Short mmCIF file of C-alpha atoms in Angstrom, two decimals:
data_model
loop_
_atom_site.label_atom_id
_atom_site.label_comp_id
_atom_site.label_asym_id
_atom_site.label_seq_id
_atom_site.Cartn_x
_atom_site.Cartn_y
_atom_site.Cartn_z
CA MET X 206 -33.96 18.58 -4.87
CA PRO X 207 -35.53 22.06 -4.92
CA GLN X 208 -35.39 23.55 -8.42
CA GLU X 209 -34.21 26.88 -7.02
CA ALA X 210 -31.13 25.32 -5.35
CA THR X 211 -27.93 27.00 -6.51
CA GLU X 212 -25.48 24.79 -4.62
CA LEU X 213 -25.17 21.92 -2.19
CA VAL X 214 -23.07 21.93 0.97
CA LEU X 215 -21.77 18.79 2.68
CA LEU X 216 -20.86 19.00 6.36
CA CYS X 217 -19.68 16.34 8.82
CA GLU X 218 -19.46 17.26 12.48
CA ASP X 219 -18.86 15.46 15.79
CA PRO X 220 -20.84 17.05 18.65
CA ASP X 221 -19.33 14.57 21.15
CA ALA X 222 -15.77 15.86 20.75
CA PRO X 223 -14.22 17.20 23.96
CA GLY X 224 -14.71 20.94 24.29
CA THR X 225 -16.65 21.85 21.17
CA THR X 226 -18.30 20.36 18.09
CA PHE X 227 -15.52 19.19 15.77
CA LEU X 228 -15.59 19.83 12.00
CA HIS X 229 -14.54 16.72 10.07
CA TRP X 230 -15.57 17.75 6.57
CA LEU X 231 -16.91 20.78 4.74
CA VAL X 232 -17.48 20.96 0.98
CA THR X 233 -19.31 23.92 -0.56
CA GLY X 234 -20.26 24.77 -4.13
CA ILE X 235 -21.42 21.27 -5.05
CA ASP X 236 -23.46 21.19 -8.26
CA PRO X 237 -27.15 20.56 -7.34
CA GLY X 238 -27.35 18.10 -10.24
CA THR X 239 -24.70 15.88 -8.67
CA THR X 240 -25.90 12.38 -7.82
CA GLY X 241 -22.75 11.07 -6.13
CA ALA X 242 -18.97 11.07 -5.97
CA ALA X 243 -16.46 8.28 -6.40
CA GLU X 244 -14.53 7.20 -3.31
CA GLY X 245 -11.63 9.57 -2.71
CA GLN X 246 -13.01 12.20 -5.10
CA LYS X 247 -14.63 15.50 -4.24
CA PRO X 248 -18.21 16.00 -5.42
CA GLN X 249 -18.68 17.73 -8.79
CA GLY X 250 -17.94 21.44 -8.55
CA GLY X 251 -17.23 21.15 -4.83
CA ARG X 252 -14.70 23.18 -2.89
CA PRO X 253 -13.26 21.39 0.15
CA TRP X 254 -12.38 23.55 3.18
CA PRO X 255 -9.98 23.04 6.10
CA ASN X 256 -11.31 20.65 8.74
CA GLY X 257 -10.71 20.74 12.49
CA PHE X 258 -7.36 18.98 11.98
CA GLY X 259 -6.23 21.94 9.85
CA ARG X 260 -6.15 19.89 6.63
CA VAL X 261 -8.32 20.43 3.57
CA GLY X 262 -10.79 17.62 2.90
CA TRP X 263 -12.16 14.69 4.88
CA GLY X 264 -10.78 14.18 8.38
CA GLY X 265 -11.84 10.72 9.47
CA PRO X 266 -13.21 9.79 12.89
CA MET X 267 -10.62 10.05 15.65
CA PRO X 268 -12.30 10.14 19.08
CA PRO X 269 -9.95 10.00 22.05
CA PRO X 270 -9.36 6.40 23.19
CA GLY X 271 -11.78 5.46 25.96
CA HIS X 272 -13.98 8.53 25.37
CA GLY X 273 -16.92 6.35 24.35
CA PRO X 274 -18.94 6.40 21.14
CA HIS X 275 -18.99 9.59 19.10
CA ARG X 276 -21.79 10.53 16.72
CA TYR X 277 -20.84 11.81 13.27
CA PHE X 278 -23.54 13.91 11.62
CA PHE X 279 -23.25 13.98 7.83
CA ARG X 280 -25.52 16.76 6.57
CA LEU X 281 -26.28 17.73 3.00
CA TYR X 282 -27.88 21.13 2.46
CA ALA X 283 -29.53 22.55 -0.68
CA LEU X 284 -29.03 26.31 -0.66
CA SER X 285 -30.68 29.28 -2.32
CA GLU X 286 -27.32 31.10 -2.62
CA PRO X 287 -23.63 30.36 -1.97
CA LEU X 288 -22.27 30.51 1.56
CA PRO X 289 -20.17 33.60 2.35
CA LEU X 290 -17.26 31.74 3.96
CA HIS X 291 -13.62 32.78 4.09
CA GLY X 292 -10.39 31.52 5.61
CA HIS X 293 -10.76 28.64 8.03
CA PRO X 294 -14.43 28.58 9.09
CA GLY X 295 -15.48 26.63 12.17
CA VAL X 296 -18.71 24.72 12.69
CA GLU X 297 -20.43 27.74 14.27
CA ASP X 298 -19.41 29.94 11.31
CA VAL X 299 -20.95 27.43 8.90
CA HIS X 300 -24.21 27.19 10.85
CA ARG X 301 -24.49 31.00 11.02
CA ALA X 302 -23.89 31.26 7.26
CA LEU X 303 -26.56 28.62 6.54
CA LYS X 304 -29.31 30.64 8.22
CA GLY X 305 -31.77 31.99 5.66
CA ARG X 306 -30.17 30.08 2.77
CA GLU X 307 -31.31 26.52 3.48
CA LEU X 308 -33.99 25.17 1.11
CA ALA X 309 -33.77 21.50 2.12
CA SER X 310 -31.46 19.19 4.03
CA GLY X 311 -30.85 15.59 4.95
CA THR X 312 -28.84 13.99 7.74
CA LEU X 313 -27.13 10.63 8.19
CA VAL X 314 -25.67 9.79 11.61
CA GLY X 315 -22.90 7.26 12.16
CA THR X 316 -21.12 6.27 15.37
CA TYR X 317 -17.53 5.30 16.10
CA GLN X 318 -15.42 4.64 19.17
CA ARG X 319 -11.96 3.31 19.95
#
């Protein structure tokens, strides 16, 4: 973890969703000293945002039946300053806001289909 990190941001997106990349989860303001979160709990200091379903918090995988496997990118970013987000940001808004603030990041990719 970079010492100069002021916050962590957790993002989960599905680039295989019909039409556009779908936002499943966005949490900002996570304490950089956080080492984990209990199941069902938000990370320490974190602020959950509305997902693509219009609900605040985690929106689980829900690809259309028969659409094939979808990839779910879980990304954790260490930032030099807080993200300037407001309202109901979409994936593109988040990526634009990350530019110039990212100190380090990591990605985990999972797949799911039904």
